[in-house]
mmCIF file of C-alpha atoms in Angstrom:
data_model
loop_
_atom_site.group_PDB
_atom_site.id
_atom_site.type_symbol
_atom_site.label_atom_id
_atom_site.label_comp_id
_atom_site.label_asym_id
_atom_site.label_seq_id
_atom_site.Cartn_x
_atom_site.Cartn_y
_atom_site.Cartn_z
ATOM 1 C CA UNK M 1 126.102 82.247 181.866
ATOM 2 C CA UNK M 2 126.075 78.513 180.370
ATOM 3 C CA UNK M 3 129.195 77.890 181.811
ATOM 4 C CA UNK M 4 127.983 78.655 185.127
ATOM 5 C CA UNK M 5 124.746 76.888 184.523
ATOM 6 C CA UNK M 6 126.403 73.431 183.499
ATOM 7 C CA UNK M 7 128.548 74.006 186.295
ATOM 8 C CA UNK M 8 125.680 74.413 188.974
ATOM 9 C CA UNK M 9 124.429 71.223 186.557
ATOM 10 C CA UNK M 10 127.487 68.680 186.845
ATOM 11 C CA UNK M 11 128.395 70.592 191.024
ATOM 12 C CA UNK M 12 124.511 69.066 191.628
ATOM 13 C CA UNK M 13 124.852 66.019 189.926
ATOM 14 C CA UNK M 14 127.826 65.321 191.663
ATOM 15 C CA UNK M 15 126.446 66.272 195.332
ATOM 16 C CA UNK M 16 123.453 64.358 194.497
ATOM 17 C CA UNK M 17 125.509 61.083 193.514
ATOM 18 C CA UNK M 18 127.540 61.625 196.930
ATOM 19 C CA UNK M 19 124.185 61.509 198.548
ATOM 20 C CA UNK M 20 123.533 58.025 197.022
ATOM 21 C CA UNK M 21 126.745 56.611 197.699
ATOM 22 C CA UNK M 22 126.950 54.980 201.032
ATOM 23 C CA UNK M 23 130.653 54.624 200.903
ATOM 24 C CA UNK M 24 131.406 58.156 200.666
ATOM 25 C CA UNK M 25 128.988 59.088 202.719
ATOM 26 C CA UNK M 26 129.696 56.983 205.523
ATOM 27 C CA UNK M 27 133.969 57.194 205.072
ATOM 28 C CA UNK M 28 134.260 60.296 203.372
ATOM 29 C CA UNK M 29 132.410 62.764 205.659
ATOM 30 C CA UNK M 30 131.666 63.700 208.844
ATOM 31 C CA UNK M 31 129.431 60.401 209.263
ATOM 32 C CA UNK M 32 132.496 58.762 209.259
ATOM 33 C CA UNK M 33 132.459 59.590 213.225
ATOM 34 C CA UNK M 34 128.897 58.124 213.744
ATOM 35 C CA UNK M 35 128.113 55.824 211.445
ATOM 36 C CA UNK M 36 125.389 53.883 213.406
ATOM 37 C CA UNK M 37 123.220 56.893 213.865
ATOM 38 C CA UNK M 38 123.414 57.941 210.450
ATOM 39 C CA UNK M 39 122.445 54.509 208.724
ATOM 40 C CA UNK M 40 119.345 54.614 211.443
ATOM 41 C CA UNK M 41 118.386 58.080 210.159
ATOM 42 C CA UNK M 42 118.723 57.907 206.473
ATOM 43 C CA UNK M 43 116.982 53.886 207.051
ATOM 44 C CA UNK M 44 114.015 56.061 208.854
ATOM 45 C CA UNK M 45 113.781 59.164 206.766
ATOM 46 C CA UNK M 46 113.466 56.593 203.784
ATOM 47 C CA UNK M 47 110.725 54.318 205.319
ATOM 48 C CA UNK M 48 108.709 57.012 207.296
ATOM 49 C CA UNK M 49 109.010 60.220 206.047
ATOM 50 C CA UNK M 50 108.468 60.221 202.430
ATOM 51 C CA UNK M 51 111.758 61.332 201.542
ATOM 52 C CA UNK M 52 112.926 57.758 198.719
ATOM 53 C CA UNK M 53 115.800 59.702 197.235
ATOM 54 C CA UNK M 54 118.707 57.837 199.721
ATOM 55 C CA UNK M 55 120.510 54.905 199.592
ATOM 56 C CA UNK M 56 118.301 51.818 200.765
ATOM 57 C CA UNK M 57 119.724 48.487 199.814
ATOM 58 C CA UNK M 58 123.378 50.140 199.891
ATOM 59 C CA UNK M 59 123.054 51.664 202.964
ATOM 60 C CA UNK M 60 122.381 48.324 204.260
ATOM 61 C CA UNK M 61 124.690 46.601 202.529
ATOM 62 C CA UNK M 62 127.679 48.925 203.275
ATOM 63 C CA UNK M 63 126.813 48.896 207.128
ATOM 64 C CA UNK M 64 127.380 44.914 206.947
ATOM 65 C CA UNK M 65 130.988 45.551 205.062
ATOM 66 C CA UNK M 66 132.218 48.129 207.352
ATOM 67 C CA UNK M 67 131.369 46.060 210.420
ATOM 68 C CA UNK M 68 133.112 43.086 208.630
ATOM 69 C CA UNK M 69 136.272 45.205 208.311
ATOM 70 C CA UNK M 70 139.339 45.399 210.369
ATOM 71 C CA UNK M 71 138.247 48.213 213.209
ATOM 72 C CA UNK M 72 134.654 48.190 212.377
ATOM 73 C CA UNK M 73 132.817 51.164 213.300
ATOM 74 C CA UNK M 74 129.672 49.278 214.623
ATOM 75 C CA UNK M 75 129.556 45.724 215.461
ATOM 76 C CA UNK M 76 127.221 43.116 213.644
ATOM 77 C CA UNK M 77 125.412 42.579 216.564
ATOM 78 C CA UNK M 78 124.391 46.185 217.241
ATOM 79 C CA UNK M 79 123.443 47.027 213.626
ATOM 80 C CA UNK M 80 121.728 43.908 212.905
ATOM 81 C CA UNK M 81 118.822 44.556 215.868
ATOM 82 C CA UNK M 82 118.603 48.709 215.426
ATOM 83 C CA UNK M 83 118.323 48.668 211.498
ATOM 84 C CA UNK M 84 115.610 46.056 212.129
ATOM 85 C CA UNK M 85 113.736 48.179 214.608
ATOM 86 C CA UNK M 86 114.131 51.041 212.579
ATOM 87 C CA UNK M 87 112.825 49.722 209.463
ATOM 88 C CA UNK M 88 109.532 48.577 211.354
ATOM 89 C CA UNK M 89 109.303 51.658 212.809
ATOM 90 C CA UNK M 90 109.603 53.736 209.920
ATOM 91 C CA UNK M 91 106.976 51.753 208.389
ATOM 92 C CA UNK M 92 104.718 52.052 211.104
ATOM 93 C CA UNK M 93 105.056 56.018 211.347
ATOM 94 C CA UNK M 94 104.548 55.944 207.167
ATOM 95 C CA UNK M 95 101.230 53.404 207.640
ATOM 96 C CA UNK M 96 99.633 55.850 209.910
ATOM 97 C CA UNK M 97 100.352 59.331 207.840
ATOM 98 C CA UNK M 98 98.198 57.396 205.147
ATOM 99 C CA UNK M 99 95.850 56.048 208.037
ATOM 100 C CA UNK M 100 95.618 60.243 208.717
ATOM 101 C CA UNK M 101 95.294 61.279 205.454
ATOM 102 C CA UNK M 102 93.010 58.606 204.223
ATOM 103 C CA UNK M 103 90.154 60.635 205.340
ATOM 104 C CA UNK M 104 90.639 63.961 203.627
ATOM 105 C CA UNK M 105 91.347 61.466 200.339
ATOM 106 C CA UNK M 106 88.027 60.328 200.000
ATOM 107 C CA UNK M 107 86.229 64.061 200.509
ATOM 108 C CA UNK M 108 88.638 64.834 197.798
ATOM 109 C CA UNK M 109 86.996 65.318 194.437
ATOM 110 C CA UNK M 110 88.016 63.524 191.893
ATOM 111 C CA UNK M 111 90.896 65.309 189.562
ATOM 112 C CA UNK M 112 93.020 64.342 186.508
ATOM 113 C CA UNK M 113 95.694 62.750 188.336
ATOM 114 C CA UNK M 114 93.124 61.500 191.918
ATOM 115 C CA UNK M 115 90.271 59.451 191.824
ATOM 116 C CA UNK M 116 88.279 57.960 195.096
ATOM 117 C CA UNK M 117 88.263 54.428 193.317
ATOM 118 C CA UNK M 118 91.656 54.749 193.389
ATOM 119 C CA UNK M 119 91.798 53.921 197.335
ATOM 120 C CA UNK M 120 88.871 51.508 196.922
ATOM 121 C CA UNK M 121 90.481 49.506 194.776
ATOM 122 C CA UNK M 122 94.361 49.756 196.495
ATOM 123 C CA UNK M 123 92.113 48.255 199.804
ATOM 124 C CA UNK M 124 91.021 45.499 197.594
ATOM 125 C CA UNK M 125 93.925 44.861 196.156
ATOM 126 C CA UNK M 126 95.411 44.585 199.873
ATOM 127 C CA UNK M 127 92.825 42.621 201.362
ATOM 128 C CA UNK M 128 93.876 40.008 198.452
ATOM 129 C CA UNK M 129 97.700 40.824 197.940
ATOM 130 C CA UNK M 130 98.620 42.662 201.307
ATOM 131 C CA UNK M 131 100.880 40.919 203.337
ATOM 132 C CA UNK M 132 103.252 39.288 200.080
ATOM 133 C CA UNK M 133 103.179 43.106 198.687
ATOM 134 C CA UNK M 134 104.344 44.444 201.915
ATOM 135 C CA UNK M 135 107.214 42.321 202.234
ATOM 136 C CA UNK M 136 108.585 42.119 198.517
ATOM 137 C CA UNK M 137 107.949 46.128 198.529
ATOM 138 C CA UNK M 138 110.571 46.265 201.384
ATOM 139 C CA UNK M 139 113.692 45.171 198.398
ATOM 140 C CA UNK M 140 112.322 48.081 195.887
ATOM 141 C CA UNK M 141 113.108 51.309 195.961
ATOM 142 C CA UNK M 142 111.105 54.162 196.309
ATOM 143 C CA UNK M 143 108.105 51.402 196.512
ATOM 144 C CA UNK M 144 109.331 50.494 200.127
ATOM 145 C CA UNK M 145 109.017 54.294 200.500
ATOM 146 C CA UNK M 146 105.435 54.732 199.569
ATOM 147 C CA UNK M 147 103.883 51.130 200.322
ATOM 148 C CA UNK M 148 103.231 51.314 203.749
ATOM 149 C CA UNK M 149 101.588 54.928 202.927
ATOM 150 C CA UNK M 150 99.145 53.575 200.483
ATOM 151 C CA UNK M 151 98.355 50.475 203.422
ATOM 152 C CA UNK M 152 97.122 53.309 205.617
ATOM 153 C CA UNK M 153 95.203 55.049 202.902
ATOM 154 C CA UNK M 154 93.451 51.972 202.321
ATOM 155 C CA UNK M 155 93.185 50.990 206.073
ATOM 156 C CA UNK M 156 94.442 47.726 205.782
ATOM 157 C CA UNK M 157 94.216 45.389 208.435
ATOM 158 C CA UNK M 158 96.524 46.702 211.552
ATOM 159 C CA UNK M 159 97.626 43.288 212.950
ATOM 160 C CA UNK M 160 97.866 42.025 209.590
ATOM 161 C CA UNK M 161 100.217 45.008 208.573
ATOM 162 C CA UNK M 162 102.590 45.040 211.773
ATOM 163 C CA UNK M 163 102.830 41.226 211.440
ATOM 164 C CA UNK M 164 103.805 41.111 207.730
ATOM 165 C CA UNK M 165 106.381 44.432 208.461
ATOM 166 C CA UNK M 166 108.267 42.508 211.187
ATOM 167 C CA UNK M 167 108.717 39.888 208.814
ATOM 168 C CA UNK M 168 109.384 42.448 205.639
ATOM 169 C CA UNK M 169 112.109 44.231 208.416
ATOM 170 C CA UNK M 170 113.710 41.292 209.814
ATOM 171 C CA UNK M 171 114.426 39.652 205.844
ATOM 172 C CA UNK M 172 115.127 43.277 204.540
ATOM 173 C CA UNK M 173 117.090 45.243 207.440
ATOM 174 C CA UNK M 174 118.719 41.910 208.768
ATOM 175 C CA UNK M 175 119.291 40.274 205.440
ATOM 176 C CA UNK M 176 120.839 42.539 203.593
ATOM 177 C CA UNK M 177 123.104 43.900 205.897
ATOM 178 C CA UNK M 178 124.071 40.016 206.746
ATOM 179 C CA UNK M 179 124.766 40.320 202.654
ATOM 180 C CA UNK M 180 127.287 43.183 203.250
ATOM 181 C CA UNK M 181 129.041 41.432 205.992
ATOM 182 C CA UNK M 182 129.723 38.002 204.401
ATOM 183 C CA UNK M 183 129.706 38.739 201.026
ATOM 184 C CA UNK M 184 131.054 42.635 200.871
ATOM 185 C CA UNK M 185 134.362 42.024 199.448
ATOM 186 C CA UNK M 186 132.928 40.215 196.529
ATOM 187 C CA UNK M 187 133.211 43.281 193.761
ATOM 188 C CA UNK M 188 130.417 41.894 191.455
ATOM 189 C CA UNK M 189 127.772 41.489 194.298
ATOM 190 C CA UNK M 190 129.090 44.789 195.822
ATOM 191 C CA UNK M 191 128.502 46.908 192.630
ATOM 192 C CA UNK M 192 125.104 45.695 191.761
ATOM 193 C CA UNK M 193 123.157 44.998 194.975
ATOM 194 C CA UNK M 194 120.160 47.031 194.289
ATOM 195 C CA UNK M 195 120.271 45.434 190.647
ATOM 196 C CA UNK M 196 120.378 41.891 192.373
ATOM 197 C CA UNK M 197 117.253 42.549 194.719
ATOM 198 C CA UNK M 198 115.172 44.310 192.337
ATOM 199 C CA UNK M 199 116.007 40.888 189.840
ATOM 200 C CA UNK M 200 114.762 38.703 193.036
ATOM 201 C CA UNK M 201 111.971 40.556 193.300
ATOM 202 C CA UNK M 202 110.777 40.509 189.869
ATOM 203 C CA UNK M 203 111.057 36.911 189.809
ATOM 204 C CA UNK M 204 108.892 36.166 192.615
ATOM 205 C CA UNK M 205 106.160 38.589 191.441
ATOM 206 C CA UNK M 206 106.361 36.873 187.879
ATOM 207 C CA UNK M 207 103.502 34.707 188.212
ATOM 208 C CA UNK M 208 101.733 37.764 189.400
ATOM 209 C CA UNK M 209 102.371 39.340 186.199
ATOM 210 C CA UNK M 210 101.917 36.494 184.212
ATOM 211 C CA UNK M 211 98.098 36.230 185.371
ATOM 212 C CA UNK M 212 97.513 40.171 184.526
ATOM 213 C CA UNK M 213 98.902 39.669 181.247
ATOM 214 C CA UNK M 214 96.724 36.759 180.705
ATOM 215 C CA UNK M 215 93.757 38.855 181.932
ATOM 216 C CA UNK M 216 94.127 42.150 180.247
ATOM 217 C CA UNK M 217 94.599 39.691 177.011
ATOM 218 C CA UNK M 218 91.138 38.056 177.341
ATOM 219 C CA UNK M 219 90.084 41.138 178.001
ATOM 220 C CA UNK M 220 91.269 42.492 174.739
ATOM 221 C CA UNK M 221 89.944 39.338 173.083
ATOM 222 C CA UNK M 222 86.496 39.565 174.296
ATOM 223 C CA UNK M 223 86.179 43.497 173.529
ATOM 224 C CA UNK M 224 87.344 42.512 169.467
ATOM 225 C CA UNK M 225 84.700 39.588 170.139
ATOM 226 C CA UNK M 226 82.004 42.114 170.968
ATOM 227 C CA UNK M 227 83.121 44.447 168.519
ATOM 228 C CA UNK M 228 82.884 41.864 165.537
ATOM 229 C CA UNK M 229 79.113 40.893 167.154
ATOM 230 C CA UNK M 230 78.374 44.243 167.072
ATOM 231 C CA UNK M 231 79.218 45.025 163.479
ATOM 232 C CA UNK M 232 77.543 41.716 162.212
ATOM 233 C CA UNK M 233 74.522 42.813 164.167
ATOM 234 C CA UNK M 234 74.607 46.026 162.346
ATOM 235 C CA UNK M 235 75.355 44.866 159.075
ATOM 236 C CA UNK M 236 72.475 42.566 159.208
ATOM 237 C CA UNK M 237 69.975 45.302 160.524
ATOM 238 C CA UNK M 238 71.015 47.562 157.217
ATOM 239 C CA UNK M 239 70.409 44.576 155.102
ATOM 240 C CA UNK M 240 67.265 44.087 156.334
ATOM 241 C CA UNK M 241 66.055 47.521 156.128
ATOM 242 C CA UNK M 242 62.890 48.212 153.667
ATOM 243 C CA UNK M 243 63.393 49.823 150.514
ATOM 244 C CA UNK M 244 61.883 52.566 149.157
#
């Protein structure tokens, strides 16, 4: 019985790492024979539908280095428009699942893991941060998954939101599968891709981080600040208490 259970084990681990490899999937199985529909699909399932287990940045990239190749299954020019209008569409269907459940969210009561303030604040936090989160969320995975979900939820700004995701689709879907294309034969850039956009992004949001460091630190600051008032306050009221 544990032989068959760490076979099921390493049979699922190996399905599931077939799933995540755009390669295989899109040379080594029956995708192979459609491989423009199938990046659309997984590209839409991943941005629309909740699903942020599949290949993102890979997918991408892979669909530039095929098209690059010899007898390329899809030409550069037809990828490079469809992933983009894919991306902003799957974005747009995942901004208005959270625009449907927003409601029901705040008739929810609150619960261990849910709180109302919880949307509250995400709206704040895209009225300030919206449109540079939305685009930088686009080169993260499972982020770009749930992002434009939480801009519904909070009702952010429609306009704002479609103009931002053209702009997050055009740098994400076109740019990255330009990146396959030109630079797909390079091994280094090829093996790490996700690694390299998730590094971009962490620089840019750096100064981001930097200034909720800096305020979670003052804020620990002024609570030991209070806290040593507070004792000295209560020091000096028991020295200053009558005797008996």
């Amino acid at each position: 019985m544990i032989l068959l259970a760490a076979t099921e084990s390493v049979t699922s681990n190996v399905a599931l790492t077939q799933l995540l490899d755009p390669m295989y999937l899109l040379q080594e199985t029956w995708l192979k024979n459609a491989v423009l529909p199938a990046i659309l699909v997984i590209v839409f399932i991943e941005t629309g539908l909740l699903f942020p287990i599949l290949p993102g940045d890979s997918l991408l990239f892979t669909g530039g280095l095929l098209a690059a190749s010899d007898n390329p299954p899809v030409s550069l020019w037809v990828l490079l428009p469809a992933v983009m209008i894919t991306a902003f569409a799957g974005d747009q269907c995942a901004y208005w699942i959270g625009r449907a459940i927003g409601p029901a969210l705040f008739h929810k009561e609150d619960t261990r893991w849910f709180k109302k303030h919880y949307v509250t604040e995400t709206h704040a936090f895209f009225d300030k941060h919206g449109p540079k989160t939305i685009i930088l969320a686009r080169f993260v995975p499972i982020v770009r998954t749930f992002m434009p979900v939480l801009a519904g939820v909070s009702k952010m700004d429609y306009r704002k939101f479609v103009i931002f995701d053209i702009v997050g689709a055009v740098l994400w879907g076109g740019g990255v599968t330009v990146l396959g294309y030109f630079l797909g034969g390079i091994d280094f850039i090829k093996n790490h891709v996700e690694a390299i956009f998730l590094l971009i992004v962490l620089i840019s949001i750096l100064p981001g981080i930097s200034a909720v460091a800096k305020k979670l630190l003052n804020r620990g600051a002024g609570a030991d600040e209070a806290e040593a008032v507070r004792h000295d306050a209560d020091l000096t009221a028991s020295t200053n208490e009558p005797t008996h």
